[in-house]
CSV table of C-alpha atoms and ligand atoms in Angstrom, one decimal:
chain,number,residue,atom,x,y,z
A,1,UNK,CA,-43.5,-17.1,74.4
A,2,UNK,CA,-42.5,-20.3,76.1
A,3,UNK,CA,-39.2,-22.2,74.8
A,4,UNK,CA,-38.4,-25.8,76.0
A,5,UNK,CA,-34.9,-26.2,75.9
A,6,UNK,CA,-32.5,-29.5,75.6
A,7,UNK,CA,-28.9,-29.7,76.5
A,8,UNK,CA,-26.5,-33.0,76.1
A,9,UNK,CA,-23.4,-31.9,74.3
A,10,UNK,CA,-21.3,-33.4,77.3
A,11,UNK,CA,-21.7,-34.7,80.6
A,12,UNK,CA,-24.8,-32.9,81.9
A,13,UNK,CA,-28.5,-33.8,80.5
A,14,UNK,CA,-30.5,-30.6,81.4
A,15,UNK,CA,-34.0,-29.4,80.2
A,16,UNK,CA,-35.4,-26.0,80.8
A,17,UNK,CA,-38.3,-23.8,80.3
A,18,UNK,CA,-37.6,-20.4,79.7
A,19,UNK,CA,-40.1,-17.5,78.8
A,20,UNK,CA,-39.1,-14.7,76.2
A,21,UNK,CA,-35.5,-15.5,76.0
A,22,UNK,CA,-34.9,-14.2,79.5
A,23,UNK,CA,-37.2,-15.5,82.5
A,24,UNK,CA,-36.3,-19.0,83.5
A,25,UNK,CA,-39.3,-21.1,84.9
A,26,UNK,CA,-37.3,-24.1,85.3
A,27,UNK,CA,-33.6,-25.5,84.8
A,28,UNK,CA,-32.9,-29.1,85.6
A,29,UNK,CA,-29.7,-30.6,85.3
A,30,UNK,CA,-28.6,-34.1,85.9
A,31,UNK,CA,-24.8,-34.1,86.1
A,32,UNK,CA,-22.5,-37.4,85.3
A,33,UNK,CA,-19.7,-35.9,86.6
A,34,UNK,CA,-19.5,-38.1,89.6
A,35,UNK,CA,-19.0,-41.3,87.1
A,36,UNK,CA,-16.6,-39.7,84.6
A,37,UNK,CA,-14.3,-38.5,87.9
A,38,UNK,CA,-13.4,-42.6,88.1
A,39,UNK,CA,-11.9,-42.2,84.7
A,40,UNK,CA,-10.2,-38.7,84.7
A,41,UNK,CA,-12.3,-37.5,82.0
A,42,UNK,CA,-15.6,-37.8,80.2
A,43,UNK,CA,-16.3,-41.2,78.8
A,44,UNK,CA,-18.4,-40.6,75.7
A,45,UNK,CA,-20.0,-43.9,75.6
A,46,UNK,CA,-21.1,-43.7,79.4
A,47,UNK,CA,-22.3,-40.1,78.9
A,48,UNK,CA,-24.5,-41.2,76.0
A,49,UNK,CA,-26.0,-44.0,77.8
A,50,UNK,CA,-26.7,-41.7,80.8
A,51,UNK,CA,-28.3,-39.1,78.7
A,52,UNK,CA,-30.6,-41.8,77.5
A,53,UNK,CA,-31.5,-42.8,81.0
A,54,UNK,CA,-32.2,-39.6,82.4
A,55,UNK,CA,-33.5,-37.3,79.6
A,56,UNK,CA,-37.4,-38.4,79.8
A,57,UNK,CA,-37.5,-37.9,83.5
A,58,UNK,CA,-35.4,-34.8,83.4
A,59,UNK,CA,-38.1,-33.1,80.9
A,60,UNK,CA,-41.1,-34.2,82.9
A,61,UNK,CA,-39.5,-32.3,86.0
A,62,UNK,CA,-38.8,-29.5,84.0
A,63,UNK,CA,-42.3,-29.0,82.7
A,64,UNK,CA,-43.5,-29.8,86.2
A,65,UNK,CA,-41.2,-27.4,88.2
A,66,UNK,CA,-42.3,-24.8,85.4
A,67,UNK,CA,-45.8,-25.5,85.9
A,68,UNK,CA,-46.8,-26.0,82.1
A,69,UNK,CA,-47.8,-28.8,80.0
A,70,UNK,CA,-46.0,-29.8,76.5
A,71,UNK,CA,-49.2,-27.9,75.0
A,72,UNK,CA,-48.2,-24.5,76.5
A,73,UNK,CA,-44.7,-25.1,75.2
A,74,UNK,CA,-44.3,-22.9,71.8
A,75,UNK,CA,-41.1,-24.4,70.4
A,76,UNK,CA,-38.3,-27.2,71.3
A,77,UNK,CA,-34.8,-25.7,71.7
A,78,UNK,CA,-32.2,-28.2,71.5
A,79,UNK,CA,-28.1,-28.3,71.3
A,80,UNK,CA,-27.2,-29.9,67.9
A,81,UNK,CA,-23.5,-28.8,67.6
A,82,UNK,CA,-21.0,-28.9,68.9
A,83,UNK,CA,-20.1,-31.7,71.4
A,84,UNK,CA,-19.9,-35.2,71.7
A,85,UNK,CA,-21.7,-37.0,68.8
A,86,UNK,CA,-23.1,-39.6,70.8
A,87,UNK,CA,-24.2,-37.2,73.6
A,88,UNK,CA,-25.7,-34.7,71.1
A,89,UNK,CA,-27.6,-37.5,69.2
A,90,UNK,CA,-29.6,-38.2,72.1
A,91,UNK,CA,-30.8,-34.6,72.8
A,92,UNK,CA,-31.5,-34.3,69.2
A,93,UNK,CA,-33.4,-37.3,68.4
A,94,UNK,CA,-35.4,-36.9,71.5
A,95,UNK,CA,-36.2,-33.4,70.7
A,96,UNK,CA,-37.3,-34.6,67.3
A,97,UNK,CA,-39.8,-37.0,68.8
A,98,UNK,CA,-41.3,-34.4,71.2
A,99,UNK,CA,-41.6,-32.0,68.2
A,100,UNK,CA,-43.3,-34.7,66.1
A,101,UNK,CA,-45.4,-35.9,68.7
A,102,UNK,CA,-46.8,-32.5,70.2
A,103,UNK,CA,-46.5,-30.7,66.5
A,104,UNK,CA,-44.1,-28.2,68.0
A,105,UNK,CA,-41.4,-26.3,66.1
A,106,UNK,CA,-37.8,-27.5,66.4
A,107,UNK,CA,-35.3,-24.8,66.8
A,108,UNK,CA,-31.6,-26.2,66.5
A,109,UNK,CA,-29.0,-24.4,69.1
A,110,UNK,CA,-25.4,-24.1,68.9
A,111,UNK,CA,-23.8,-24.7,72.2
A,112,UNK,CA,-21.5,-21.8,72.2
A,113,UNK,CA,-24.2,-19.5,71.3
A,114,UNK,CA,-26.1,-21.0,74.0
A,115,UNK,CA,-23.2,-20.2,76.8
A,116,UNK,CA,-23.3,-16.5,75.4
A,117,UNK,CA,-27.0,-16.4,76.1
A,118,UNK,CA,-26.6,-17.4,79.8
A,119,UNK,CA,-25.7,-13.7,80.1
A,120,UNK,CA,-29.6,-12.6,78.6
A,121,UNK,CA,-31.4,-14.8,81.6
A,122,UNK,CA,-29.0,-12.9,84.1
A,123,UNK,CA,-27.7,-9.9,83.8
A,124,UNK,CA,-29.8,-8.2,81.0
A,125,UNK,CA,-27.0,-7.1,78.5
A,126,UNK,CA,-28.1,-6.8,74.7
A,127,UNK,CA,-25.8,-7.1,71.6
A,128,UNK,CA,-23.7,-5.5,70.5
A,129,UNK,CA,-20.8,-6.4,72.5
A,130,UNK,CA,-17.3,-8.6,73.0
A,131,UNK,CA,-17.6,-11.9,74.4
A,132,UNK,CA,-15.0,-14.2,75.8
A,133,UNK,CA,-16.2,-17.5,75.6
A,134,UNK,CA,-14.2,-19.9,77.4
A,135,UNK,CA,-15.1,-23.6,78.1
A,136,UNK,CA,-13.5,-26.9,78.2
A,137,UNK,CA,-13.6,-27.2,74.4
A,138,UNK,CA,-13.4,-23.6,73.3
A,139,UNK,CA,-11.6,-20.2,73.6
A,140,UNK,CA,-12.8,-17.4,71.7
A,141,UNK,CA,-13.3,-14.1,71.5
A,142,UNK,CA,-16.5,-13.1,69.4
A,143,UNK,CA,-18.3,-10.2,68.3
A,144,UNK,CA,-21.8,-10.6,69.0
A,145,UNK,CA,-23.2,-8.4,66.4
A,146,UNK,CA,-26.7,-9.2,67.2
A,147,UNK,CA,-28.6,-12.5,69.2
A,148,UNK,CA,-27.9,-14.4,65.8
A,149,UNK,CA,-25.0,-12.8,64.0
A,150,UNK,CA,-21.3,-13.7,65.4
A,151,UNK,CA,-18.0,-13.0,64.4
A,152,UNK,CA,-14.7,-14.8,65.5
A,153,UNK,CA,-11.9,-12.2,66.1
A,154,UNK,CA,-9.3,-14.3,68.2
A,155,UNK,CA,-9.4,-18.3,68.8
A,156,UNK,CA,-7.0,-21.0,70.5
A,157,UNK,CA,-4.4,-22.3,68.1
A,158,UNK,CA,-4.2,-25.3,70.4
A,159,UNK,CA,-5.9,-26.1,73.5
A,160,UNK,CA,-8.9,-24.5,74.9
A,161,UNK,CA,-8.6,-22.6,78.4
A,162,UNK,CA,-10.5,-25.0,80.2
A,163,UNK,CA,-8.5,-28.0,78.9
A,164,UNK,CA,-5.3,-26.7,79.9
A,165,UNK,CA,-6.8,-26.0,83.5
A,166,UNK,CA,-8.2,-29.5,83.5
A,167,UNK,CA,-4.8,-30.8,82.4
A,168,UNK,CA,-2.4,-28.9,84.7
A,169,UNK,CA,-5.1,-30.0,87.7
A,170,UNK,CA,-4.6,-33.4,86.8
A,171,UNK,CA,-0.7,-33.2,86.8
A,172,UNK,CA,-0.9,-31.6,90.4
A,173,UNK,CA,-3.6,-34.5,91.6
A,174,UNK,CA,-6.7,-32.7,91.5
A,175,UNK,CA,-9.8,-34.6,90.6
A,176,UNK,CA,-11.7,-34.2,87.0
A,177,UNK,CA,-12.9,-31.7,86.3
A,178,UNK,CA,-9.9,-29.7,87.8
A,179,UNK,CA,-10.7,-26.0,86.6
A,180,UNK,CA,-12.5,-25.3,90.1
A,181,UNK,CA,-9.8,-26.9,92.2
A,182,UNK,CA,-7.0,-25.0,90.4
A,183,UNK,CA,-9.2,-21.8,91.1
A,184,UNK,CA,-9.6,-22.6,95.0
A,185,UNK,CA,-6.0,-23.5,95.4
A,186,UNK,CA,-5.0,-20.4,93.4
A,187,UNK,CA,-6.5,-18.3,96.2
A,188,UNK,CA,-4.0,-19.8,98.9
A,189,UNK,CA,-0.8,-19.6,96.7
A,190,UNK,CA,1.6,-17.0,95.3
A,191,UNK,CA,1.1,-15.9,92.0
A,192,UNK,CA,4.9,-14.9,91.5
A,193,UNK,CA,6.4,-18.0,92.7
A,194,UNK,CA,6.8,-19.7,89.1
A,195,UNK,CA,7.4,-17.8,85.9
A,196,UNK,CA,5.3,-19.4,83.4
A,197,UNK,CA,5.4,-18.5,79.5
A,198,UNK,CA,2.5,-16.5,78.0
A,199,UNK,CA,2.9,-17.4,74.3
A,200,UNK,CA,1.9,-15.1,71.6
A,201,UNK,CA,0.8,-16.3,68.1
A,202,UNK,CA,2.2,-15.1,65.1
A,203,UNK,CA,-0.6,-13.3,62.7
A,204,UNK,CA,-3.4,-12.3,65.0
A,205,UNK,CA,-2.8,-10.5,68.1
A,206,UNK,CA,-6.0,-11.6,69.6
A,207,UNK,CA,-5.4,-15.4,69.1
A,208,UNK,CA,-4.3,-17.4,72.0
A,209,UNK,CA,-2.1,-20.4,72.7
A,210,UNK,CA,-2.6,-22.5,76.0
A,211,UNK,CA,-0.8,-25.6,74.9
A,212,UNK,CA,2.9,-24.0,75.8
A,213,UNK,CA,1.4,-22.9,79.1
A,214,UNK,CA,0.1,-26.4,80.2
A,215,UNK,CA,3.1,-27.9,78.9
A,216,UNK,CA,5.4,-25.6,81.4
A,217,UNK,CA,3.4,-26.5,84.2
A,218,UNK,CA,3.7,-30.3,83.3
A,219,UNK,CA,7.3,-30.0,83.0
A,220,UNK,CA,7.9,-27.9,86.0
A,221,UNK,CA,6.1,-30.6,88.3
A,222,UNK,CA,8.4,-33.6,86.6
A,223,UNK,CA,11.4,-31.7,86.8
A,224,UNK,CA,10.6,-31.1,90.5
A,225,UNK,CA,9.8,-34.8,91.0
A,226,UNK,CA,12.9,-36.0,89.4
A,227,UNK,CA,15.0,-33.8,91.6
A,228,UNK,CA,12.8,-35.2,94.5
A,229,UNK,CA,11.8,-31.3,95.3
A,230,UNK,CA,8.4,-30.9,96.6
A,231,UNK,CA,6.3,-28.2,94.5
A,232,UNK,CA,3.6,-26.0,96.5
A,233,UNK,CA,0.3,-27.1,94.4
A,234,UNK,CA,-1.0,-23.6,95.8
A,235,UNK,CA,1.8,-21.8,94.4
A,236,UNK,CA,1.6,-23.5,91.0
A,237,UNK,CA,-2.2,-23.0,90.6
A,238,UNK,CA,-1.9,-19.4,91.4
A,239,UNK,CA,0.8,-18.8,89.2
A,240,UNK,CA,-1.0,-20.7,86.3
A,241,UNK,CA,-4.2,-18.5,87.1
A,242,UNK,CA,-2.4,-15.3,87.0
A,243,UNK,CA,-0.8,-16.1,83.7
A,244,UNK,CA,-4.2,-17.0,82.4
A,245,UNK,CA,-5.6,-14.1,83.7
A,246,UNK,CA,-3.0,-11.6,82.2
A,247,UNK,CA,-3.4,-13.7,78.6
A,248,UNK,CA,-7.1,-13.1,78.4
A,249,UNK,CA,-7.4,-9.6,79.9
A,250,UNK,CA,-4.6,-8.2,77.5
A,251,UNK,CA,-6.2,-9.6,74.4
A,252,UNK,CA,-9.6,-9.1,75.4
A,253,UNK,CA,-9.2,-5.0,76.5
A,254,UNK,CA,-7.0,-4.6,73.1
A,255,UNK,CA,-9.8,-6.1,71.0
A,256,UNK,CA,-12.6,-4.0,72.6
A,257,UNK,CA,-10.5,-0.9,72.5
A,258,UNK,CA,-9.8,-1.5,68.7
A,259,UNK,CA,-12.8,-2.7,67.6
A,260,UNK,CA,-14.9,-0.2,69.4
A,261,UNK,CA,-16.8,-2.0,72.0
A,262,UNK,CA,-17.9,-0.5,75.4
A,263,UNK,CA,-19.6,-3.9,76.8
A,264,UNK,CA,-17.6,-6.7,77.3
A,265,UNK,CA,-19.5,-10.1,78.4
A,266,UNK,CA,-17.8,-13.3,79.6
A,267,UNK,CA,-19.3,-16.7,78.8
A,268,UNK,CA,-18.9,-20.8,79.3
A,269,UNK,CA,-17.6,-22.9,82.3
A,270,UNK,CA,-14.3,-21.2,82.7
A,271,UNK,CA,-16.2,-17.9,83.0
A,272,UNK,CA,-16.8,-19.2,86.6
A,273,UNK,CA,-13.0,-18.3,87.6
A,274,UNK,CA,-13.0,-16.2,90.7
A,275,UNK,CA,-9.6,-15.0,89.4
A,276,UNK,CA,-10.6,-14.3,85.7
A,277,UNK,CA,-13.6,-12.4,87.2
A,278,UNK,CA,-11.8,-10.3,89.7
A,279,UNK,CA,-9.3,-9.4,87.1
A,280,UNK,CA,-11.8,-8.5,84.2
A,281,UNK,CA,-13.8,-6.4,87.0
A,282,UNK,CA,-10.8,-4.4,87.5
A,283,UNK,CA,-9.5,-4.1,84.0
A,284,UNK,CA,-12.9,-3.1,82.8
A,285,UNK,CA,-13.2,-0.4,85.4
A,286,UNK,CA,-9.7,0.9,84.8
A,287,UNK,CA,-10.5,1.1,80.9
A,288,UNK,CA,-14.2,2.4,81.2
A,289,UNK,CA,-15.8,-0.9,79.9
A,290,UNK,CA,-19.2,-2.1,81.4
A,291,UNK,CA,-18.4,-6.0,82.2
A,292,UNK,CA,-21.5,-8.4,82.0
A,293,UNK,CA,-20.7,-12.0,83.4
A,294,UNK,CA,-23.7,-14.8,84.1
A,295,UNK,CA,-23.7,-16.0,87.7
A,296,UNK,CA,-22.0,-19.2,88.7
A,297,UNK,CA,-25.4,-21.6,88.1
A,298,UNK,CA,-25.3,-20.1,84.4
A,299,UNK,CA,-21.5,-20.5,83.5
A,300,UNK,CA,-21.6,-24.3,83.2
A,301,UNK,CA,-23.7,-26.3,80.7
A,302,UNK,CA,-27.5,-25.7,81.4
A,303,UNK,CA,-30.6,-25.9,79.3
A,304,UNK,CA,-31.9,-22.5,80.5
A,305,UNK,CA,-29.2,-20.8,78.1
A,306,UNK,CA,-30.1,-23.2,75.1
A,307,UNK,CA,-34.0,-22.3,75.9
A,308,UNK,CA,-32.9,-18.5,75.7
A,309,UNK,CA,-30.8,-18.5,72.6
A,310,UNK,CA,-33.7,-20.8,70.9
A,311,UNK,CA,-36.0,-17.9,71.7
A,312,UNK,CA,-33.7,-15.8,69.6
A,313,UNK,CA,-33.3,-18.4,66.8
A,314,UNK,CA,-36.9,-19.3,66.6
A,315,UNK,CA,-38.2,-15.3,66.2
A,316,UNK,CA,-35.5,-15.2,63.6
A,317,UNK,CA,-37.6,-18.2,61.9
A,318,UNK,CA,-34.5,-20.7,62.4
A,319,UNK,CA,-36.5,-23.9,62.4
A,320,UNK,CA,-35.4,-27.4,61.4
A,321,UNK,CA,-37.4,-30.4,60.0
A,322,UNK,CA,-37.0,-34.0,60.9
A,323,UNK,CA,-34.0,-34.3,59.0
A,324,UNK,CA,-31.9,-32.4,61.8
A,325,UNK,CA,-28.8,-33.9,62.5
A,326,UNK,CA,-25.9,-33.7,65.3
A,327,UNK,CA,-22.6,-32.1,64.2
A,328,UNK,CA,-19.6,-32.7,66.8
A,329,UNK,CA,-18.1,-29.7,65.4
A,330,UNK,CA,-19.2,-26.7,63.9
A,331,UNK,CA,-18.0,-23.0,64.2
A,332,UNK,CA,-20.2,-20.3,65.9
A,333,UNK,CA,-20.8,-18.7,62.8
A,334,UNK,CA,-22.2,-21.4,60.6
A,335,UNK,CA,-25.5,-23.5,60.6
A,336,UNK,CA,-25.7,-27.0,59.4
A,337,UNK,CA,-29.4,-27.4,59.1
A,338,UNK,CA,-31.9,-26.8,56.4
A,339,UNK,CA,-34.1,-24.2,57.6
A,340,UNK,CA,-37.7,-24.6,57.3
A,341,UNK,CA,-38.4,-21.3,56.1
B,401,LIG,O1,-18.9,-24.9,79.6
B,401,LIG,P1,-18.4,-25.8,80.2
B,401,LIG,O2,-19.3,-26.3,81.3
B,401,LIG,O3,-18.4,-27.3,79.3
B,401,LIG,C1,-18.2,-27.2,77.9
B,401,LIG,O4,-18.9,-26.7,76.8
B,401,LIG,O5,-16.8,-27.4,77.6
B,401,LIG,O6,-16.9,-25.6,80.6
B,401,LIG,C2,-16.5,-27.0,81.5
B,401,LIG,C3,-14.9,-26.2,81.6
B,401,LIG,C4,-14.0,-27.6,82.4
B,401,LIG,O7,-12.5,-27.3,81.7
B,401,LIG,C5,-14.1,-26.9,83.9
B,401,LIG,O8,-12.7,-27.2,84.3
B,401,LIG,C6,-14.0,-25.5,83.6
B,401,LIG,O9,-15.0,-25.2,82.7
B,401,LIG,N1,-14.0,-24.8,84.6
B,401,LIG,C7,-13.3,-23.7,85.5
B,401,LIG,C8,-14.1,-23.4,86.6
B,401,LIG,N2,-15.4,-24.1,86.8
B,401,LIG,C9,-15.5,-24.7,85.7
B,401,LIG,N3,-12.3,-23.6,85.1
B,401,LIG,C10,-11.7,-23.0,85.9
B,401,LIG,N4,-12.0,-22.0,87.0
B,401,LIG,C11,-13.2,-22.6,87.7
B,401,LIG,N5,-13.9,-22.0,88.8
B,402,LIG,ZN1,-20.3,-25.8,77.5
């Protein structure tokens, strides 16, 4: 069964064809990052316009590279939540048009479910497992009970981990998106150079707070500037990364032990981080868990992961009609469309 996946929730226009939820026949990604970099972050209006300009060509290319025609596609999966509303609307409306014109089922896909499915196309992991989803907008510990059943056991109370990375990076003078630059700098620095706070959250031991850590980095840089002291970017990045690794590893291992999971899975843009990957490999080895991570090309936003999740939503009869709308904010556990069946 071949699913055409469409992703336009943020600053990547991507279309992919994936067979049976695991074999990627094509995965075309057009990134807008170079343009948004000029403004230090994603400008929603520009994102929507660029999606409009690219989506037809990207779809043509995805079909061509997969060697299939639209007629040979079984269903059209599209990210409908969460994300920038204008950007999501481009993908959703385009998918509706395609589905109507080609008489194909329309499958709404939650973006974070898609990030988790990035693992199905790359490392063969099967639910149930415990997943740490970390991106620019989310930091969740999720029980993935089946391909379509989820329970959030831990979440950030404030900033997402990717957001904290990007803001700390900006304060250090790195271009947007700064996570990858922090990662590179961290490899060259001393992780013990600065002591940064590891906030715990009252009420839920698996919840995170990253805004305190971000603020501590901003204060450190401002104080040094006021005193005319130079901070080592590499040391700040390394200390920040070490703190993030400590926070994630502690909660994830604790949750896996207490909730009796033997498989730990990473997903989302920040799962590309070399420090987090190495730390989780070591922790899982030490504690006897199997660790699964997507290769770097499936960590960031891409439509192959949307088509993969779309396959599982489709075989569970989660199809929508022409009244499908985009939703800017929606928990992974929820669905916000009228199921056709
Ligand atoms: O999943 P994603 O591509 O988009 C969202 O759904 O948000 O995640 C983007 C986030 C950005 O905050 C980016 O800085 C971060 O992932 N990121 C990284 C790395 N690569 C991307 N953060 C830390 N280390 C990296 N190597
Ligand atoms: Zn994403």
